[in-house]
Amino acid sequence: MTRPDLPKAILTDIEGTTSSISFVKDVLFPYARRALPGFVHARGQEPGVRRWLDAVATEMGGMCSDRMIVEVLQGWIDQDRKHTALKALQGMIWADGYHSADFTAHIYGDAGDALKAWHAAGIPLYVYSSGSVPAQRLFFGHSDAGDLTPLFSGWFDTEVGGKREAGSYRRIIEAIGQPADEVLFLSDVVEELDAARDAGLRTVLVDRLQDYPAPRTGEACHGHARVEGFDALGLPA
Ligand SMILES: CSCCC(=O)C(=O)COP(=O)(O)O
Ligand SMILES: [Mg+2]
């Protein structure tokens, strides 16, 4: 028998939610920043790469040399811009890092355990991250807890829309095929949760002390439920 209060699906963010912000900022971003010039030089004429470089050039107003595009992209990495073109290119670059075992993706122990338990309990799991879908697959495919990709039923990135826009969550709900109020969204970013709630989803703020040393309680929660780890979610484990 299924418990009526259990969500029919769980949608999770990655950075700051399943995994530490510091791994993304201190390992993944510097790796991509360093590798960008060589990557663009070696693969910049491949259509799947050129498409994103051209998107950056268009955003900069038109004709740009590859060197200028690389500088723009490195600037966006420094600013943590969640731009779809940057995220697509980062994903391609990180593939080398994962495949040559330069690093594995960080995942909090409680997150790995809960994801496995929810999957075993039959709750479909989905990812929605600013990282591109290929980057998400690499991330969970080469995590500290091994290959977790079989746990997930679907993947969403900013090609579905920005994470702070309610329309993105409506499109995700349509793709998942469950009523919005039966889907639980987990994120470390209150504005993402606001947008998901506007679209009718259940929401929980994951407020990890390792990532956010000043707890976001009271008004800072915007009325979302708040936990400091997945084990506090009270779902079957
Ligand atoms: C999964 S790829 C690495 C994470 C990343 O690039 C990113 O921007 C994460 O953002 P999130 O939406 O998961 O907070
Ligand atoms: Mg996040």
PDB file of C-alpha atoms and ligand atoms in Angstrom:
ATOM      1  CA  MET A   1       0.000   0.000   0.000  1.00  0.00           C
ATOM      2  CA  THR A   2       1.314   3.474  -0.795  1.00  0.00           C
ATOM      3  CA  ARG A   3       1.250   6.244   1.834  1.00  0.00           C
ATOM      4  CA  PRO A   4      -0.951   9.112   0.615  1.00  0.00           C
ATOM      5  CA  ASP A   5       1.475  11.803   1.831  1.00  0.00           C
ATOM      6  CA  LEU A   6       4.381  10.354  -0.147  1.00  0.00           C
ATOM      7  CA  PRO A   7       5.228  12.264  -3.308  1.00  0.00           C
ATOM      8  CA  LYS A   8       4.652  10.437  -6.576  1.00  0.00           C
ATOM      9  CA  ALA A   9       7.962  11.811  -7.878  1.00  0.00           C
ATOM     10  CA  ILE A  10      10.961  13.745  -6.569  1.00  0.00           C
ATOM     11  CA  LEU A  11      12.793  16.406  -8.577  1.00  0.00           C
ATOM     12  CA  THR A  12      16.187  17.401  -7.222  1.00  0.00           C
ATOM     13  CA  ASP A  13      18.718  20.124  -7.801  1.00  0.00           C
ATOM     14  CA  ILE A  14      22.411  19.175  -7.622  1.00  0.00           C
ATOM     15  CA  GLU A  15      24.785  21.924  -6.448  1.00  0.00           C
ATOM     16  CA  GLY A  16      24.097  22.729  -2.791  1.00  0.00           C
ATOM     17  CA  THR A  17      21.398  20.032  -2.607  1.00  0.00           C
ATOM     18  CA  THR A  18      22.747  16.546  -3.371  1.00  0.00           C
ATOM     19  CA  SER A  19      26.319  17.811  -3.569  1.00  0.00           C
ATOM     20  CA  SER A  20      28.605  20.464  -2.160  1.00  0.00           C
ATOM     21  CA  ILE A  21      28.911  23.906  -3.671  1.00  0.00           C
ATOM     22  CA  SER A  22      32.619  23.769  -3.014  1.00  0.00           C
ATOM     23  CA  PHE A  23      33.128  20.751  -5.308  1.00  0.00           C
ATOM     24  CA  VAL A  24      31.472  22.654  -8.165  1.00  0.00           C
ATOM     25  CA  LYS A  25      33.240  25.958  -7.467  1.00  0.00           C
ATOM     26  CA  ASP A  26      36.671  24.660  -6.433  1.00  0.00           C
ATOM     27  CA  VAL A  27      37.061  21.580  -8.653  1.00  0.00           C
ATOM     28  CA  LEU A  28      34.712  21.649 -11.658  1.00  0.00           C
ATOM     29  CA  PHE A  29      34.778  25.354 -12.533  1.00  0.00           C
ATOM     30  CA  PRO A  30      38.588  25.799 -12.343  1.00  0.00           C
ATOM     31  CA  TYR A  31      39.030  22.616 -14.408  1.00  0.00           C
ATOM     32  CA  ALA A  32      36.756  23.997 -17.153  1.00  0.00           C
ATOM     33  CA  ARG A  33      38.376  27.444 -16.975  1.00  0.00           C
ATOM     34  CA  ARG A  34      41.865  25.983 -17.461  1.00  0.00           C
ATOM     35  CA  ALA A  35      40.858  23.573 -20.218  1.00  0.00           C
ATOM     36  CA  LEU A  36      38.715  26.000 -22.257  1.00  0.00           C
ATOM     37  CA  PRO A  37      41.410  27.473 -24.570  1.00  0.00           C
ATOM     38  CA  GLY A  38      42.759  24.039 -25.543  1.00  0.00           C
ATOM     39  CA  PHE A  39      39.255  22.621 -25.911  1.00  0.00           C
ATOM     40  CA  VAL A  40      38.105  25.412 -28.252  1.00  0.00           C
ATOM     41  CA  HIS A  41      41.334  25.141 -30.263  1.00  0.00           C
ATOM     42  CA  ALA A  42      41.007  21.356 -30.647  1.00  0.00           C
ATOM     43  CA  ARG A  43      37.243  20.982 -31.066  1.00  0.00           C
ATOM     44  CA  GLY A  44      35.905  24.421 -31.981  1.00  0.00           C
ATOM     45  CA  GLN A  45      34.996  23.339 -35.528  1.00  0.00           C
ATOM     46  CA  GLU A  46      32.865  20.361 -34.466  1.00  0.00           C
ATOM     47  CA  PRO A  47      29.216  21.348 -35.151  1.00  0.00           C
ATOM     48  CA  GLY A  48      28.135  20.323 -31.644  1.00  0.00           C
ATOM     49  CA  VAL A  49      30.741  22.670 -30.155  1.00  0.00           C
ATOM     50  CA  ARG A  50      30.572  25.451 -32.770  1.00  0.00           C
ATOM     51  CA  ARG A  51      26.820  25.845 -32.178  1.00  0.00           C
ATOM     52  CA  TRP A  52      27.430  26.947 -28.581  1.00  0.00           C
ATOM     53  CA  LEU A  53      30.462  29.122 -29.403  1.00  0.00           C
ATOM     54  CA  ASP A  54      28.344  30.907 -32.030  1.00  0.00           C
ATOM     55  CA  ALA A  55      25.573  31.390 -29.461  1.00  0.00           C
ATOM     56  CA  VAL A  56      28.081  33.168 -27.218  1.00  0.00           C
ATOM     57  CA  ALA A  57      29.303  35.330 -30.141  1.00  0.00           C
ATOM     58  CA  THR A  58      25.697  36.269 -30.999  1.00  0.00           C
ATOM     59  CA  GLU A  59      25.092  37.294 -27.406  1.00  0.00           C
ATOM     60  CA  MET A  60      28.198  39.491 -27.607  1.00  0.00           C
ATOM     61  CA  GLY A  61      26.749  41.260 -30.646  1.00  0.00           C
ATOM     62  CA  GLY A  62      28.123  39.279 -33.590  1.00  0.00           C
ATOM     63  CA  MET A  63      31.631  38.725 -34.965  1.00  0.00           C
ATOM     64  CA  CYS A  64      34.010  37.534 -32.237  1.00  0.00           C
ATOM     65  CA  SER A  65      37.289  35.643 -32.492  1.00  0.00           C
ATOM     66  CA  ASP A  66      37.516  32.310 -30.678  1.00  0.00           C
ATOM     67  CA  ARG A  67      39.984  33.933 -28.314  1.00  0.00           C
ATOM     68  CA  MET A  68      37.392  36.567 -27.381  1.00  0.00           C
ATOM     69  CA  ILE A  69      34.742  33.879 -26.934  1.00  0.00           C
ATOM     70  CA  VAL A  70      37.055  31.966 -24.588  1.00  0.00           C
ATOM     71  CA  GLU A  71      37.609  35.117 -22.538  1.00  0.00           C
ATOM     72  CA  VAL A  72      33.869  35.773 -22.342  1.00  0.00           C
ATOM     73  CA  LEU A  73      33.251  32.194 -21.230  1.00  0.00           C
ATOM     74  CA  GLN A  74      35.987  32.369 -18.599  1.00  0.00           C
ATOM     75  CA  GLY A  75      34.410  35.577 -17.321  1.00  0.00           C
ATOM     76  CA  TRP A  76      31.045  33.830 -17.110  1.00  0.00           C
ATOM     77  CA  ILE A  77      32.639  30.988 -15.122  1.00  0.00           C
ATOM     78  CA  ASP A  78      34.069  33.550 -12.683  1.00  0.00           C
ATOM     79  CA  GLN A  79      30.601  35.121 -12.319  1.00  0.00           C
ATOM     80  CA  ASP A  80      28.886  31.701 -12.042  1.00  0.00           C
ATOM     81  CA  ARG A  81      26.600  32.582 -14.973  1.00  0.00           C
ATOM     82  CA  LYS A  82      24.063  29.790 -15.520  1.00  0.00           C
ATOM     83  CA  HIS A  83      24.106  30.297 -19.288  1.00  0.00           C
ATOM     84  CA  THR A  84      22.980  27.304 -21.370  1.00  0.00           C
ATOM     85  CA  ALA A  85      25.907  27.617 -23.836  1.00  0.00           C
ATOM     86  CA  LEU A  86      28.493  27.776 -21.043  1.00  0.00           C
ATOM     87  CA  LYS A  87      26.890  24.821 -19.284  1.00  0.00           C
ATOM     88  CA  ALA A  88      26.865  22.728 -22.480  1.00  0.00           C
ATOM     89  CA  LEU A  89      30.563  23.450 -23.125  1.00  0.00           C
ATOM     90  CA  GLN A  90      31.521  22.827 -19.491  1.00  0.00           C
ATOM     91  CA  GLY A  91      29.833  19.426 -19.673  1.00  0.00           C
ATOM     92  CA  MET A  92      31.947  18.463 -22.693  1.00  0.00           C
ATOM     93  CA  ILE A  93      35.135  19.564 -20.951  1.00  0.00           C
ATOM     94  CA  TRP A  94      34.342  17.775 -17.691  1.00  0.00           C
ATOM     95  CA  ALA A  95      33.897  14.528 -19.623  1.00  0.00           C
ATOM     96  CA  ASP A  96      37.686  14.399 -19.995  1.00  0.00           C
ATOM     97  CA  GLY A  97      38.159  14.982 -16.261  1.00  0.00           C
ATOM     98  CA  TYR A  98      35.796  12.195 -15.276  1.00  0.00           C
ATOM     99  CA  HIS A  99      37.059   9.761 -17.897  1.00  0.00           C
ATOM    100  CA  SER A 100      40.687  10.253 -16.967  1.00  0.00           C
ATOM    101  CA  ALA A 101      39.663   9.893 -13.288  1.00  0.00           C
ATOM    102  CA  ASP A 102      40.977  13.356 -12.404  1.00  0.00           C
ATOM    103  CA  PHE A 103      38.047  13.607  -9.967  1.00  0.00           C
ATOM    104  CA  THR A 104      34.775  12.016  -8.942  1.00  0.00           C
ATOM    105  CA  ALA A 105      31.651  14.054  -8.257  1.00  0.00           C
ATOM    106  CA  HIS A 106      30.895  14.871  -4.660  1.00  0.00           C
ATOM    107  CA  ILE A 107      27.638  13.581  -3.224  1.00  0.00           C
ATOM    108  CA  TYR A 108      26.581  13.950   0.405  1.00  0.00           C
ATOM    109  CA  GLY A 109      26.275  10.560   2.130  1.00  0.00           C
ATOM    110  CA  ASP A 110      22.702  11.286   3.251  1.00  0.00           C
ATOM    111  CA  ALA A 111      21.751  12.255  -0.317  1.00  0.00           C
ATOM    112  CA  GLY A 112      23.230   9.111  -1.865  1.00  0.00           C
ATOM    113  CA  ASP A 113      21.539   6.891   0.761  1.00  0.00           C
ATOM    114  CA  ALA A 114      18.159   8.624   0.401  1.00  0.00           C
ATOM    115  CA  LEU A 115      18.204   8.554  -3.404  1.00  0.00           C
ATOM    116  CA  LYS A 116      18.869   4.796  -3.290  1.00  0.00           C
ATOM    117  CA  ALA A 117      16.119   4.236  -0.703  1.00  0.00           C
ATOM    118  CA  TRP A 118      13.529   6.315  -2.588  1.00  0.00           C
ATOM    119  CA  HIS A 119      14.345   4.518  -5.811  1.00  0.00           C
ATOM    120  CA  ALA A 120      14.003   1.167  -4.024  1.00  0.00           C
ATOM    121  CA  ALA A 121      10.631   2.365  -2.650  1.00  0.00           C
ATOM    122  CA  GLY A 122       9.458   2.951  -6.211  1.00  0.00           C
ATOM    123  CA  ILE A 123       9.494   6.765  -6.193  1.00  0.00           C
ATOM    124  CA  PRO A 124      10.652   8.040  -9.603  1.00  0.00           C
ATOM    125  CA  LEU A 125      13.550  10.484  -9.302  1.00  0.00           C
ATOM    126  CA  TYR A 126      14.373  13.367 -11.628  1.00  0.00           C
ATOM    127  CA  VAL A 127      17.162  15.936 -11.792  1.00  0.00           C
ATOM    128  CA  TYR A 128      16.768  19.624 -12.622  1.00  0.00           C
ATOM    129  CA  SER A 129      20.063  21.485 -12.630  1.00  0.00           C
ATOM    130  CA  SER A 130      21.686  24.407 -14.404  1.00  0.00           C
ATOM    131  CA  GLY A 131      24.376  21.903 -15.390  1.00  0.00           C
ATOM    132  CA  SER A 132      23.623  20.473 -18.841  1.00  0.00           C
ATOM    133  CA  VAL A 133      21.946  17.061 -19.046  1.00  0.00           C
ATOM    134  CA  PRO A 134      25.180  15.421 -20.318  1.00  0.00           C
ATOM    135  CA  ALA A 135      27.024  17.060 -17.384  1.00  0.00           C
ATOM    136  CA  GLN A 136      24.393  15.747 -14.962  1.00  0.00           C
ATOM    137  CA  ARG A 137      24.775  12.211 -16.331  1.00  0.00           C
ATOM    138  CA  LEU A 138      28.553  12.430 -15.998  1.00  0.00           C
ATOM    139  CA  PHE A 139      28.193  13.804 -12.476  1.00  0.00           C
ATOM    140  CA  PHE A 140      25.995  11.003 -11.178  1.00  0.00           C
ATOM    141  CA  GLY A 141      27.760   8.430 -13.353  1.00  0.00           C
ATOM    142  CA  HIS A 142      31.103   9.203 -11.678  1.00  0.00           C
ATOM    143  CA  SER A 143      30.040  10.121  -8.167  1.00  0.00           C
ATOM    144  CA  ASP A 144      31.815   9.376  -4.896  1.00  0.00           C
ATOM    145  CA  ALA A 145      29.066   6.763  -4.375  1.00  0.00           C
ATOM    146  CA  GLY A 146      29.618   5.125  -7.773  1.00  0.00           C
ATOM    147  CA  ASP A 147      27.314   5.151 -10.782  1.00  0.00           C
ATOM    148  CA  LEU A 148      23.963   6.498  -9.572  1.00  0.00           C
ATOM    149  CA  THR A 149      22.474   7.140 -13.028  1.00  0.00           C
ATOM    150  CA  PRO A 150      20.200   4.047 -12.900  1.00  0.00           C
ATOM    151  CA  LEU A 151      18.334   5.675 -10.010  1.00  0.00           C
ATOM    152  CA  PHE A 152      16.987   8.466 -12.205  1.00  0.00           C
ATOM    153  CA  SER A 153      13.985   8.427 -14.520  1.00  0.00           C
ATOM    154  CA  GLY A 154      14.700  11.736 -16.249  1.00  0.00           C
ATOM    155  CA  TRP A 155      16.945  14.773 -16.499  1.00  0.00           C
ATOM    156  CA  PHE A 156      16.200  18.469 -17.053  1.00  0.00           C
ATOM    157  CA  ASP A 157      18.476  21.434 -17.640  1.00  0.00           C
ATOM    158  CA  THR A 158      17.957  25.077 -18.615  1.00  0.00           C
ATOM    159  CA  GLU A 159      16.907  24.074 -22.115  1.00  0.00           C
ATOM    160  CA  VAL A 160      13.509  23.622 -20.434  1.00  0.00           C
ATOM    161  CA  GLY A 161      13.799  27.184 -19.069  1.00  0.00           C
ATOM    162  CA  GLY A 162      15.447  29.055 -16.207  1.00  0.00           C
ATOM    163  CA  LYS A 163      15.295  27.602 -12.719  1.00  0.00           C
ATOM    164  CA  ARG A 164      13.663  30.728 -11.306  1.00  0.00           C
ATOM    165  CA  GLU A 165      10.750  30.671 -13.793  1.00  0.00           C
ATOM    166  CA  ALA A 166       7.482  28.900 -12.971  1.00  0.00           C
ATOM    167  CA  GLY A 167       7.016  27.961 -16.641  1.00  0.00           C
ATOM    168  CA  SER A 168      10.054  25.665 -16.476  1.00  0.00           C
ATOM    169  CA  TYR A 169       8.463  23.634 -13.690  1.00  0.00           C
ATOM    170  CA  ARG A 170       5.159  23.471 -15.589  1.00  0.00           C
ATOM    171  CA  ARG A 171       7.016  22.012 -18.578  1.00  0.00           C
ATOM    172  CA  ILE A 172       8.810  19.534 -16.317  1.00  0.00           C
ATOM    173  CA  ILE A 173       5.519  18.477 -14.726  1.00  0.00           C
ATOM    174  CA  GLU A 174       4.069  17.873 -18.181  1.00  0.00           C
ATOM    175  CA  ALA A 175       7.073  15.693 -19.057  1.00  0.00           C
ATOM    176  CA  ILE A 176       6.932  13.766 -15.770  1.00  0.00           C
ATOM    177  CA  GLY A 177       3.220  13.143 -16.156  1.00  0.00           C
ATOM    178  CA  GLN A 178       2.264  13.439 -12.464  1.00  0.00           C
ATOM    179  CA  PRO A 179       0.038  16.093 -10.841  1.00  0.00           C
ATOM    180  CA  ALA A 180       2.174  19.053  -9.740  1.00  0.00           C
ATOM    181  CA  ASP A 181       1.099  18.778  -6.095  1.00  0.00           C
ATOM    182  CA  GLU A 182       2.354  15.169  -6.010  1.00  0.00           C
ATOM    183  CA  VAL A 183       5.872  16.165  -7.071  1.00  0.00           C
ATOM    184  CA  LEU A 184       8.450  17.294  -4.499  1.00  0.00           C
ATOM    185  CA  PHE A 185      11.197  19.694  -5.561  1.00  0.00           C
ATOM    186  CA  LEU A 186      14.388  19.897  -3.473  1.00  0.00           C
ATOM    187  CA  SER A 187      16.756  22.842  -3.836  1.00  0.00           C
ATOM    188  CA  ASP A 188      19.182  25.040  -1.926  1.00  0.00           C
ATOM    189  CA  VAL A 189      17.945  28.194  -3.714  1.00  0.00           C
ATOM    190  CA  VAL A 190      14.830  29.849  -2.305  1.00  0.00           C
ATOM    191  CA  GLU A 191      13.992  31.627  -5.590  1.00  0.00           C
ATOM    192  CA  GLU A 192      13.948  28.268  -7.418  1.00  0.00           C
ATOM    193  CA  LEU A 193      11.564  26.908  -4.790  1.00  0.00           C
ATOM    194  CA  ASP A 194       9.349  30.000  -5.156  1.00  0.00           C
ATOM    195  CA  ALA A 195       9.054  29.345  -8.900  1.00  0.00           C
ATOM    196  CA  ALA A 196       8.328  25.643  -8.342  1.00  0.00           C
ATOM    197  CA  ARG A 197       5.660  26.490  -5.752  1.00  0.00           C
ATOM    198  CA  ASP A 198       4.088  28.967  -8.186  1.00  0.00           C
ATOM    199  CA  ALA A 199       3.788  26.037 -10.597  1.00  0.00           C
ATOM    200  CA  GLY A 200       2.058  23.991  -7.864  1.00  0.00           C
ATOM    201  CA  LEU A 201       4.891  21.667  -6.774  1.00  0.00           C
ATOM    202  CA  ARG A 202       5.676  20.707  -3.176  1.00  0.00           C
ATOM    203  CA  THR A 203       8.949  22.290  -2.076  1.00  0.00           C
ATOM    204  CA  VAL A 204      11.666  21.791   0.528  1.00  0.00           C
ATOM    205  CA  LEU A 205      14.666  24.040   1.101  1.00  0.00           C
ATOM    206  CA  VAL A 206      17.816  21.955   1.595  1.00  0.00           C
ATOM    207  CA  ASP A 207      19.845  24.214   3.871  1.00  0.00           C
ATOM    208  CA  ARG A 208      23.122  22.414   4.420  1.00  0.00           C
ATOM    209  CA  LEU A 209      25.331  23.993   7.059  1.00  0.00           C
ATOM    210  CA  GLN A 210      28.449  22.992   5.104  1.00  0.00           C
ATOM    211  CA  ASP A 211      27.252  25.158   2.191  1.00  0.00           C
ATOM    212  CA  TYR A 212      25.271  27.818   4.063  1.00  0.00           C
ATOM    213  CA  PRO A 213      26.878  28.399   7.476  1.00  0.00           C
ATOM    214  CA  ALA A 214      24.211  31.004   8.375  1.00  0.00           C
ATOM    215  CA  PRO A 215      20.960  28.989   8.572  1.00  0.00           C
ATOM    216  CA  ARG A 216      18.125  30.367   6.471  1.00  0.00           C
ATOM    217  CA  THR A 217      15.259  30.262   8.908  1.00  0.00           C
ATOM    218  CA  GLY A 218      12.140  32.372   9.444  1.00  0.00           C
ATOM    219  CA  GLU A 219      11.434  34.828   6.654  1.00  0.00           C
ATOM    220  CA  ALA A 220      14.525  33.707   4.724  1.00  0.00           C
ATOM    221  CA  CYS A 221      12.715  30.405   4.021  1.00  0.00           C
ATOM    222  CA  HIS A 222       9.842  32.153   2.166  1.00  0.00           C
ATOM    223  CA  GLY A 223       7.481  29.690   3.836  1.00  0.00           C
ATOM    224  CA  HIS A 224       9.129  26.595   2.350  1.00  0.00           C
ATOM    225  CA  ALA A 225       9.758  23.581   4.555  1.00  0.00           C
ATOM    226  CA  ARG A 226      13.451  23.435   5.505  1.00  0.00           C
ATOM    227  CA  VAL A 227      15.816  20.533   6.210  1.00  0.00           C
ATOM    228  CA  GLU A 228      19.569  20.361   6.788  1.00  0.00           C
ATOM    229  CA  GLY A 229      19.978  17.034   4.981  1.00  0.00           C
ATOM    230  CA  PHE A 230      17.971  14.438   3.077  1.00  0.00           C
ATOM    231  CA  ASP A 231      17.643  12.172   6.121  1.00  0.00           C
ATOM    232  CA  ALA A 232      15.390  14.794   7.743  1.00  0.00           C
ATOM    233  CA  LEU A 233      12.842  14.580   4.935  1.00  0.00           C
ATOM    234  CA  GLY A 234      10.845  11.867   6.646  1.00  0.00           C
ATOM    235  CA  LEU A 235      10.403   9.882   3.448  1.00  0.00           C
ATOM    236  CA  PRO A 236      10.849   6.078   3.446  1.00  0.00           C
ATOM    237  CA  ALA A 237      14.519   5.226   3.848  1.00  0.00           C
TER     238      ALA A 237
HETATM  239  C1  LIG B   1      25.851  18.879 -12.825  1.00  0.00           C
HETATM  240  S1  LIG B   1      26.976  19.915 -13.547  1.00  0.00           S
HETATM  241  C2  LIG B   1      27.778  20.859 -12.307  1.00  0.00           C
HETATM  242  C3  LIG B   1      26.941  21.829 -11.663  1.00  0.00           C
HETATM  243  C4  LIG B   1      26.776  23.117 -12.399  1.00  0.00           C
HETATM  244  O1  LIG B   1      27.423  23.438 -13.380  1.00  0.00           O
HETATM  245  C5  LIG B   1      25.769  24.007 -11.893  1.00  0.00           C
HETATM  246  O2  LIG B   1      25.623  25.130 -12.382  1.00  0.00           O
HETATM  247  C6  LIG B   1      24.908  23.520 -10.821  1.00  0.00           C
HETATM  248  O3  LIG B   1      23.789  24.282 -10.618  1.00  0.00           O
HETATM  249  P1  LIG B   1      22.519  23.694  -9.839  1.00  0.00           P
HETATM  250  O4  LIG B   1      21.383  24.181 -10.682  1.00  0.00           O
HETATM  251  O5  LIG B   1      22.615  22.208  -9.757  1.00  0.00           O
HETATM  252  O6  LIG B   1      22.527  24.337  -8.495  1.00  0.00           O
HETATM  253 MG    MG B   2      21.614  24.418  -6.393  1.00  0.00          MG
END
